[in-house]
Amino acid sequence: MSKETPNNKIIHTENLTRDYMMQNQTIRAVNNVNIKVNSGEFVTFIGRSGSGKTTLLNLISGLDSPTKGRVFFDGQDIHKFSEKQMMFMRRNKFGIIFQSFSLLPLLSAYENVELPLRISGVKGSKRKEMTNSAMEIVGLIHRSKHRPYELSGGEQQRIAIARAIVNNPSVILADEPTGELDSINSEKIFGIFKTMVEEKKITILATTHDRTLLNLSHRVLEISDGKLI
Ligand code: ADP
Ligand code: MG
């Protein structure tokens, strides 16, 4: 993939640190992390289990708060946001993907993808158009009527990706999105990310412990014991 990316930063952190207290012991899960991510960039964080990848992404999405340091989205310190601003950012600017696909079992694939638009109050034909477009990007429009349990793990994760992008977010945060998938499906997921970056100018921050996926992103940052190395 081309190493050329636009150079307007969308996310950056300053001395980002998160401590957890465990029985009088402090665990520094994220240790003084400084990163800059440009708009339209696809960055992968690699690190072993327990290295701090999930904590880092949760701090960036605002799901967790730093012990020290700051996270900026479009130049604004997100941990100074009101609850309302935080909710707005998470609903409209970020698409979040987890390792376990967390689809609702009683809804069809289509209805799962459509749900964020219902929550945001997008109406009728607009909602249909946006849902179909997201289903098309992940190549599963023909599976619209299926329930999650009728889909393979790889397909379920592609539906979770469609759900994350249906609102046209600027940033996708994906925490070990291929953790439960085999290598063929894992490459497919990272391939979809690569296409989204190239065609939709979306920004992606993903984590993995799988080194075979690294050549698909623009930049790889390695994390060990909470620190970038
Ligand atoms: P990774 O996602 O790379 O596996 P995590 O961010 O989940 O790493 O964890 C980093 C470190 O922080 C680990 O030592 C983990 O045990 C610890 N940790 C994570 N979440 C918590 C928590 N809620 N309470 C206490 N310790 C935690
Ligand atoms: Mg993790």
Coordinates of N, CA and C in Angstrom, one line a residue, residues 29-225:
A29 N -1.4 0.2 32.3 CA -1.9 -0.5 31.1 C -1.4 0.3 29.8
V30 N -1.5 1.6 29.9 CA -1.0 2.5 28.8 C 0.0 3.5 29.5
N31 N 1.2 3.6 28.9 CA 2.3 4.3 29.5 C 2.8 5.4 28.6
N32 N 2.3 6.6 28.9 CA 2.9 7.8 28.2 C 2.9 7.7 26.7
V33 N 1.8 7.4 26.1 CA 1.7 7.2 24.6 C 1.4 8.5 23.9
N34 N 2.3 8.8 22.9 CA 2.1 10.0 22.0 C 1.9 9.5 20.6
I35 N 0.8 9.6 20.1 CA 0.6 9.2 18.7 C -0.1 10.4 17.9
K36 N 0.1 10.4 16.6 CA -0.6 11.3 15.7 C -1.1 10.4 14.5
V37 N -2.4 10.5 14.3 CA -2.9 9.8 13.2 C -3.5 10.8 12.2
N38 N -3.1 10.7 11.0 CA -3.7 11.6 9.9 C -5.0 11.1 9.4
S39 N -5.8 12.0 8.9 CA -7.0 11.7 8.3 C -6.8 10.9 7.1
G40 N -7.5 9.8 6.9 CA -7.3 8.9 5.8 C -6.2 7.9 6.0
E41 N -5.7 7.8 7.2 CA -4.6 6.8 7.4 C -5.1 5.5 8.0
F42 N -4.5 4.4 7.7 CA -4.8 3.1 8.3 C -3.7 2.7 9.2
V43 N -3.9 2.7 10.5 CA -2.8 2.4 11.4 C -3.1 1.1 12.2
T44 N -2.2 0.2 12.2 CA -2.4 -1.0 13.0 C -1.5 -1.0 14.2
F45 N -2.1 -1.3 15.4 CA -1.3 -1.5 16.6 C -1.1 -3.0 16.8
I46 N 0.2 -3.4 16.9 CA 0.5 -4.8 17.2 C 1.1 -4.9 18.6
G47 N 0.7 -6.0 19.2 CA 1.3 -6.3 20.6 C 0.7 -7.5 21.1
R48 N 1.4 -8.1 22.0 CA 0.9 -9.4 22.6 C -0.3 -9.1 23.5
S49 N -0.9 -10.2 23.9 CA -2.1 -10.1 24.8 C -1.6 -9.4 26.1
G50 N -2.3 -8.4 26.6 CA -2.0 -7.7 27.8 C -1.0 -6.6 27.6
S51 N -0.7 -6.2 26.4 CA 0.2 -5.1 26.1 C -0.4 -3.8 26.2
G52 N -1.8 -3.7 26.2 CA -2.4 -2.4 26.4 C -3.2 -1.9 25.2
K53 N -3.4 -2.8 24.2 CA -4.1 -2.4 23.0 C -5.5 -2.0 23.2
T54 N -6.3 -2.8 23.9 CA -7.7 -2.5 24.2 C -7.8 -1.2 25.0
T55 N -7.0 -1.1 26.0 CA -7.1 0.1 26.9 C -6.8 1.3 26.0
L56 N -5.8 1.3 25.2 CA -5.5 2.4 24.3 C -6.7 2.8 23.4
L57 N -7.3 1.8 22.8 CA -8.4 2.1 21.9 C -9.6 2.6 22.7
N58 N -9.8 2.1 23.9 CA -10.9 2.6 24.7 C -10.7 4.0 25.2
L59 N -9.5 4.4 25.4 CA -9.2 5.8 25.8 C -9.5 6.7 24.6
I60 N -9.1 6.2 23.4 CA -9.3 7.0 22.2 C -10.8 7.2 21.8
S61 N -11.6 6.1 22.1 CA -13.0 6.2 21.8 C -13.8 6.9 22.9
G62 N -13.1 7.2 24.0 CA -13.8 7.8 25.1 C -14.6 6.9 26.0
L63 N -14.4 5.6 25.8 CA -15.1 4.6 26.6 C -14.4 4.5 28.0
D64 N -13.1 4.9 28.0 CA -12.3 4.9 29.3 C -11.7 6.2 29.4
S65 N -11.3 6.6 30.6 CA -10.7 7.9 30.9 C -9.3 7.8 31.3
P66 N -8.4 8.7 30.8 CA -7.0 8.6 31.1 C -6.7 8.9 32.6
T67 N -5.7 8.3 33.2 CA -5.2 8.7 34.5 C -4.4 10.0 34.3
K68 N -3.6 10.1 33.2 CA -2.9 11.3 32.8 C -2.9 11.4 31.3
G69 N -2.7 12.6 30.9 CA -2.5 12.8 29.4 C -3.9 13.1 28.8
R70 N -3.8 13.3 27.4 CA -5.0 13.7 26.7 C -5.2 13.0 25.4
V71 N -6.4 13.0 24.9 CA -6.8 12.5 23.6 C -7.5 13.6 22.8
F72 N -7.0 13.9 21.6 CA -7.6 14.9 20.8 C -8.3 14.3 19.6
F73 N -9.5 14.7 19.3 CA -10.2 14.4 18.0 C -10.4 15.7 17.3
D74 N -9.9 15.8 16.1 CA -10.0 17.1 15.4 C -9.6 18.3 16.2
G75 N -8.6 18.1 17.0 CA -8.0 19.2 17.8 C -8.7 19.5 19.1
Q76 N -9.8 18.7 19.4 CA -10.5 18.9 20.7 C -10.2 17.8 21.7
D77 N -10.0 18.2 22.9 CA -9.7 17.3 24.0 C -11.0 16.5 24.4
I78 N -11.1 15.3 24.0 CA -12.4 14.6 24.1 C -12.8 14.3 25.5
H79 N -11.8 14.2 26.4 CA -12.1 13.9 27.8 C -12.6 15.2 28.6
K80 N -12.7 16.3 27.8 CA -13.3 17.5 28.4 C -14.8 17.6 27.9
F81 N -15.2 16.7 27.0 CA -16.5 16.8 26.4 C -17.6 16.5 27.5
S82 N -18.7 17.1 27.3 CA -19.9 16.7 28.1 C -20.4 15.4 27.7
E83 N -21.2 14.8 28.4 CA -21.8 13.5 28.1 C -22.4 13.5 26.7
K84 N -23.1 14.6 26.5 CA -23.8 14.8 25.2 C -22.9 14.9 24.0
Q85 N -21.8 15.7 24.2 CA -20.8 15.8 23.1 C -20.1 14.5 22.9
M86 N -19.9 13.7 24.0 CA -19.2 12.4 23.8 C -20.1 11.5 23.0
M87 N -21.4 11.5 23.4 CA -22.3 10.6 22.7 C -22.4 11.0 21.2
F88 N -22.4 12.3 21.0 CA -22.5 12.7 19.6 C -21.3 12.2 18.8
M89 N -20.1 12.4 19.4 CA -18.9 12.0 18.7 C -19.0 10.5 18.4
R90 N -19.3 9.7 19.5 CA -19.3 8.2 19.3 C -20.4 7.8 18.3
R91 N -21.5 8.4 18.3 CA -22.5 8.0 17.3 C -22.3 8.4 15.9
N92 N -21.7 9.6 15.7 CA -21.6 10.2 14.4 C -20.2 10.2 13.8
K93 N -19.2 10.2 14.6 CA -17.9 10.3 14.1 C -17.1 9.0 14.1
F94 N -17.4 8.1 15.1 CA -16.7 6.9 15.3 C -17.5 5.7 14.9
G95 N -16.9 4.7 14.3 CA -17.5 3.4 14.1 C -16.6 2.4 14.9
I96 N -17.2 1.6 15.8 CA -16.4 0.8 16.7 C -16.7 -0.7 16.4
I97 N -15.6 -1.4 16.3 CA -15.8 -2.9 16.0 C -15.0 -3.6 17.0
F98 N -15.6 -4.7 17.6 CA -14.9 -5.5 18.6 C -14.6 -6.9 18.1
Q99 N -13.8 -7.6 18.9 CA -13.4 -8.9 18.5 C -14.6 -9.9 18.4
S100 N -15.5 -9.8 19.4 CA -16.7 -10.6 19.3 C -17.8 -9.7 18.6
F101 N -18.4 -10.2 17.6 CA -19.1 -9.4 16.7 C -20.3 -8.6 17.3
S102 N -20.8 -9.2 18.4 CA -22.0 -8.5 19.1 C -23.1 -8.1 18.3
L103 N -23.6 -9.0 17.4 CA -24.8 -8.7 16.6 C -26.0 -9.1 17.4
L104 N -27.1 -8.5 17.2 CA -28.3 -8.9 17.9 C -28.9 -10.1 17.2
P105 N -29.1 -11.2 17.9 CA -29.4 -12.5 17.3 C -30.8 -12.6 16.7
L106 N -31.7 -11.8 17.2 CA -33.1 -11.8 16.7 C -33.4 -10.9 15.5
L107 N -32.4 -10.1 15.2 CA -32.5 -9.2 14.0 C -31.8 -9.8 12.8
S108 N -32.3 -9.6 11.6 CA -31.6 -10.0 10.4 C -30.3 -9.2 10.3
A109 N -29.5 -9.7 9.3 CA -28.2 -9.0 9.1 C -28.5 -7.5 8.7
Y110 N -29.5 -7.3 7.8 CA -29.9 -6.0 7.4 C -30.4 -5.1 8.6
E111 N -31.2 -5.7 9.4 CA -31.7 -4.9 10.6 C -30.6 -4.6 11.6
N112 N -29.6 -5.5 11.7 CA -28.5 -5.1 12.6 C -27.7 -3.9 12.1
V113 N -27.5 -3.9 10.7 CA -26.8 -2.8 10.1 C -27.6 -1.5 10.2
E114 N -28.9 -1.6 10.1 CA -29.8 -0.5 10.0 C -29.9 0.2 11.4
L115 N -29.7 -0.6 12.5 CA -30.1 -0.2 13.8 C -29.5 1.2 14.2
P116 N -28.2 1.4 14.0 CA -27.7 2.8 14.4 C -28.4 3.9 13.7
L117 N -28.9 3.7 12.5 CA -29.6 4.8 11.8 C -31.0 5.0 12.4
R118 N -31.6 3.9 12.8 CA -32.9 4.1 13.6 C -32.7 4.9 14.8
I119 N -31.6 4.5 15.5 CA -31.3 5.2 16.8 C -31.0 6.7 16.5
S120 N -30.3 7.0 15.4 CA -30.1 8.4 15.1 C -31.2 9.1 14.4
G121 N -32.3 8.4 14.2 CA -33.5 9.0 13.6 C -33.5 9.2 12.1
V122 N -32.6 8.5 11.4 CA -32.6 8.6 9.9 C -33.9 8.0 9.3
K123 N -34.5 8.7 8.4 CA -35.8 8.2 8.0 C -35.8 7.5 6.7
G124 N -36.9 6.6 6.5 CA -37.3 6.0 5.3 C -36.3 5.6 4.2
S125 N -36.4 6.3 3.0 CA -35.6 5.8 1.9 C -34.1 6.1 2.1
K126 N -33.8 7.2 2.8 CA -32.4 7.5 3.1 C -31.8 6.4 3.9
R127 N -32.6 5.9 4.9 CA -32.1 4.8 5.8 C -31.8 3.6 5.0
K128 N -32.7 3.3 4.0 CA -32.6 2.1 3.2 C -31.3 2.2 2.3
E129 N -31.2 3.4 1.7 CA -30.0 3.6 0.8 C -28.7 3.5 1.6
M130 N -28.6 4.0 2.8 CA -27.4 4.0 3.6 C -27.1 2.5 4.0
T131 N -28.2 1.8 4.4 CA -28.0 0.4 4.9 C -27.5 -0.4 3.8
N132 N -28.2 -0.3 2.6 CA -27.8 -1.1 1.4 C -26.3 -0.8 1.0
S133 N -26.0 0.4 1.1 CA -24.6 0.8 0.7 C -23.6 0.2 1.6
A134 N -23.8 0.2 2.9 CA -22.9 -0.4 3.8 C -22.8 -2.0 3.6
M135 N -24.0 -2.6 3.3 CA -24.0 -4.0 3.1 C -23.2 -4.4 1.8
E136 N -23.3 -3.5 0.9 CA -22.6 -3.7 -0.4 C -21.1 -3.6 -0.2
I137 N -20.7 -2.6 0.6 CA -19.2 -2.4 0.8 C -18.6 -3.7 1.4
V138 N -19.3 -4.4 2.3 CA -18.8 -5.6 2.9 C -19.2 -6.9 2.0
G139 N -19.8 -6.7 0.9 CA -20.1 -7.8 0.0 C -21.2 -8.7 0.5
L140 N -22.1 -8.3 1.3 CA -23.1 -9.2 1.8 C -24.6 -8.8 1.6
I141 N -24.8 -8.1 0.6 CA -26.1 -7.6 0.3 C -27.1 -8.8 0.1
H142 N -26.5 -9.9 -0.5 CA -27.3 -11.1 -0.7 C -27.6 -11.9 0.5
R143 N -27.1 -11.5 1.7 CA -27.3 -12.2 2.9 C -28.2 -11.3 3.9
S144 N -28.8 -10.3 3.3 CA -29.6 -9.3 4.1 C -30.6 -9.9 5.1
K145 N -31.3 -10.9 4.6 CA -32.4 -11.5 5.3 C -32.0 -12.5 6.4
H146 N -30.7 -12.9 6.3 CA -30.2 -14.0 7.2 C -30.0 -13.5 8.6
R147 N -30.3 -14.3 9.6 CA -29.9 -14.0 11.0 C -28.5 -14.3 11.2
P148 N -27.9 -13.7 12.2 CA -26.4 -13.9 12.5 C -26.0 -15.3 12.6
Y149 N -26.9 -16.2 13.2 CA -26.4 -17.6 13.4 C -26.4 -18.4 12.1
E150 N -27.0 -17.8 11.0 CA -26.9 -18.4 9.7 C -25.7 -18.0 8.9
L151 N -24.9 -17.2 9.5 CA -23.7 -16.7 8.8 C -22.5 -17.2 9.4
S152 N -21.4 -17.3 8.7 CA -20.1 -17.7 9.2 C -19.5 -16.6 10.1
G153 N -18.5 -17.0 10.8 CA -17.8 -16.0 11.7 C -17.3 -14.8 10.8
G154 N -16.7 -15.1 9.7 CA -16.2 -14.0 8.8 C -17.3 -13.1 8.3
E155 N -18.4 -13.7 8.0 CA -19.6 -12.9 7.5 C -20.2 -12.1 8.6
Q156 N -20.2 -12.7 9.8 CA -20.8 -11.9 11.0 C -19.9 -10.7 11.2
Q157 N -18.6 -10.9 11.1 CA -17.7 -9.7 11.4 C -17.9 -8.7 10.3
R158 N -18.1 -9.1 9.0 CA -18.4 -8.2 7.9 C -19.7 -7.4 8.2
I159 N -20.7 -8.1 8.8 CA -21.9 -7.4 9.1 C -21.6 -6.3 10.2
A160 N -20.8 -6.7 11.2 CA -20.4 -5.8 12.3 C -19.7 -4.6 11.7
I161 N -18.9 -4.8 10.7 CA -18.2 -3.7 10.0 C -19.2 -2.8 9.3
A162 N -20.2 -3.4 8.6 CA -21.2 -2.7 7.9 C -22.0 -1.8 8.9
R163 N -22.3 -2.4 10.1 CA -23.0 -1.6 11.1 C -22.1 -0.5 11.6
A164 N -20.8 -0.7 11.7 CA -19.9 0.4 12.2 C -19.8 1.5 11.2
I165 N -19.9 1.2 9.9 CA -19.7 2.3 8.9 C -21.0 2.9 8.3
V166 N -22.1 2.4 8.8 CA -23.4 2.8 8.2 C -23.7 4.3 8.3
N167 N -23.2 4.9 9.4 CA -23.4 6.3 9.7 C -22.3 7.2 9.0
N168 N -21.5 6.6 8.1 CA -20.4 7.3 7.5 C -19.5 8.0 8.5
P169 N -18.9 7.2 9.5 CA -18.1 7.8 10.4 C -16.7 8.3 9.8
S170 N -16.0 9.2 10.5 CA -14.7 9.6 10.0 C -13.7 8.6 10.4
V171 N -13.9 7.9 11.5 CA -12.9 7.0 12.1 C -13.5 5.7 12.5
I172 N -12.8 4.6 12.1 CA -13.1 3.3 12.6 C -12.1 2.8 13.6
L173 N -12.6 2.4 14.8 CA -11.7 1.8 15.8 C -12.0 0.3 15.9
A174 N -11.1 -0.5 15.6 CA -11.4 -1.9 15.5 C -10.4 -2.7 16.4
D175 N -10.9 -3.2 17.5 CA -10.1 -3.9 18.5 C -10.0 -5.4 18.2
E176 N -8.9 -5.9 17.7 CA -8.7 -7.3 17.3 C -9.9 -7.8 16.5
P177 N -10.3 -7.1 15.4 CA -11.5 -7.5 14.7 C -11.3 -8.9 14.0
T178 N -10.1 -9.4 13.9 CA -9.9 -10.7 13.3 C -9.6 -11.8 14.3
G179 N -9.7 -11.4 15.6 CA -9.3 -12.3 16.7 C -9.9 -13.7 16.7
E180 N -11.2 -13.8 16.2 CA -11.9 -15.0 16.2 C -12.0 -15.7 14.8
L181 N -11.2 -15.1 13.8 CA -11.3 -15.6 12.5 C -10.1 -16.3 12.0
D182 N -10.3 -17.2 11.0 CA -9.1 -17.9 10.4 C -8.4 -16.9 9.5
S183 N -7.2 -17.3 8.9 CA -6.3 -16.4 8.2 C -7.0 -15.8 6.9
I184 N -7.8 -16.7 6.2 CA -8.4 -16.2 5.0 C -9.4 -15.1 5.3
N185 N -10.2 -15.3 6.3 CA -11.2 -14.3 6.7 C -10.6 -13.0 7.3
S186 N -9.5 -13.3 8.0 CA -8.7 -12.1 8.6 C -8.2 -11.2 7.5
E187 N -7.6 -11.8 6.5 CA -7.1 -11.0 5.4 C -8.2 -10.3 4.6
K188 N -9.4 -10.9 4.5 CA -10.5 -10.3 3.9 C -10.9 -9.1 4.6
I189 N -11.0 -9.2 6.0 CA -11.4 -8.0 6.8 C -10.4 -6.9 6.6
F190 N -9.1 -7.2 6.7 CA -8.2 -6.1 6.5 C -8.2 -5.6 5.1
G191 N -8.5 -6.4 4.1 CA -8.7 -6.0 2.8 C -9.8 -5.0 2.6
I192 N -10.9 -5.3 3.3 CA -12.1 -4.4 3.3 C -11.7 -3.0 3.9
F193 N -10.9 -3.1 5.0 CA -10.4 -1.8 5.6 C -9.6 -1.0 4.7
K194 N -8.7 -1.7 4.0 CA -7.8 -1.1 3.0 C -8.7 -0.4 1.9
T195 N -9.7 -1.1 1.4 CA -10.6 -0.5 0.4 C -11.3 0.7 0.9
M196 N -11.8 0.6 2.2 CA -12.5 1.8 2.8 C -11.6 3.0 2.9
V197 N -10.4 2.8 3.3 CA -9.4 3.9 3.4 C -9.2 4.5 2.1
E198 N -9.0 3.6 1.0 CA -8.7 4.2 -0.3 C -9.9 4.8 -0.9
E199 N -11.1 4.3 -0.8 CA -12.2 4.8 -1.5 C -13.1 5.7 -0.7
K200 N -13.2 5.6 0.6 CA -14.0 6.5 1.4 C -13.3 7.5 2.2
K201 N -11.9 7.4 2.1 CA -11.1 8.4 2.9 C -11.4 8.3 4.4
I202 N -11.7 7.1 4.8 CA -12.0 6.9 6.2 C -10.6 6.7 7.0
T203 N -10.6 7.0 8.3 CA -9.4 6.7 9.0 C -9.6 5.5 9.9
I204 N -8.6 4.6 9.9 CA -8.8 3.3 10.7 C -7.7 3.1 11.6
L205 N -8.1 2.8 12.9 CA -7.1 2.4 13.9 C -7.5 1.0 14.3
A206 N -6.7 0.0 14.0 CA -7.0 -1.4 14.3 C -5.9 -2.0 15.2
T207 N -6.3 -3.0 16.0 CA -5.3 -3.7 16.7 C -5.3 -5.2 16.3
T208 N -4.1 -5.8 16.4 CA -4.0 -7.2 16.1 C -2.8 -7.8 16.8
H209 N -2.8 -9.1 16.9 CA -1.5 -9.7 17.3 C -1.0 -10.6 16.2
D210 N -1.6 -10.5 15.0 CA -1.3 -11.3 13.9 C -0.4 -10.5 12.9
R211 N 0.9 -10.9 12.8 CA 1.8 -10.2 12.0 C 1.6 -10.3 10.5
T212 N 0.8 -11.3 10.1 CA 0.6 -11.5 8.7 C -0.3 -10.4 8.1
L213 N -1.0 -9.7 9.0 CA -1.9 -8.7 8.5 C -1.3 -7.3 8.3
L214 N 0.0 -7.2 8.8 CA 0.5 -5.8 8.9 C 0.8 -5.1 7.6
N215 N 1.1 -5.9 6.5 CA 1.4 -5.2 5.3 C 0.2 -4.6 4.6
L216 N -1.0 -4.8 5.2 CA -2.1 -4.1 4.6 C -2.4 -2.7 5.0
S217 N -1.7 -2.3 6.1 CA -2.0 -0.9 6.6 C -0.9 0.0 6.2
H218 N -1.1 1.3 6.4 CA -0.1 2.3 6.1 C 1.0 2.3 7.1
R219 N 0.7 2.0 8.3 CA 1.7 2.2 9.4 C 1.4 1.2 10.5
V220 N 2.5 0.7 11.1 CA 2.3 -0.2 12.2 C 3.0 0.3 13.4
L221 N 2.3 0.4 14.5 CA 2.9 0.8 15.8 C 2.9 -0.4 16.7
E222 N 4.0 -0.6 17.3 CA 4.1 -1.8 18.2 C 4.0 -1.3 19.6
I223 N 3.2 -2.1 20.4 CA 3.0 -1.7 21.8 C 3.4 -2.9 22.7
S224 N 4.2 -2.5 23.7 CA 4.6 -3.6 24.7 C 4.6 -3.0 26.1
D225 N 4.0 -3.7 27.0 CA 3.9 -3.1 28.4 C 3.3 -1.7 28.4

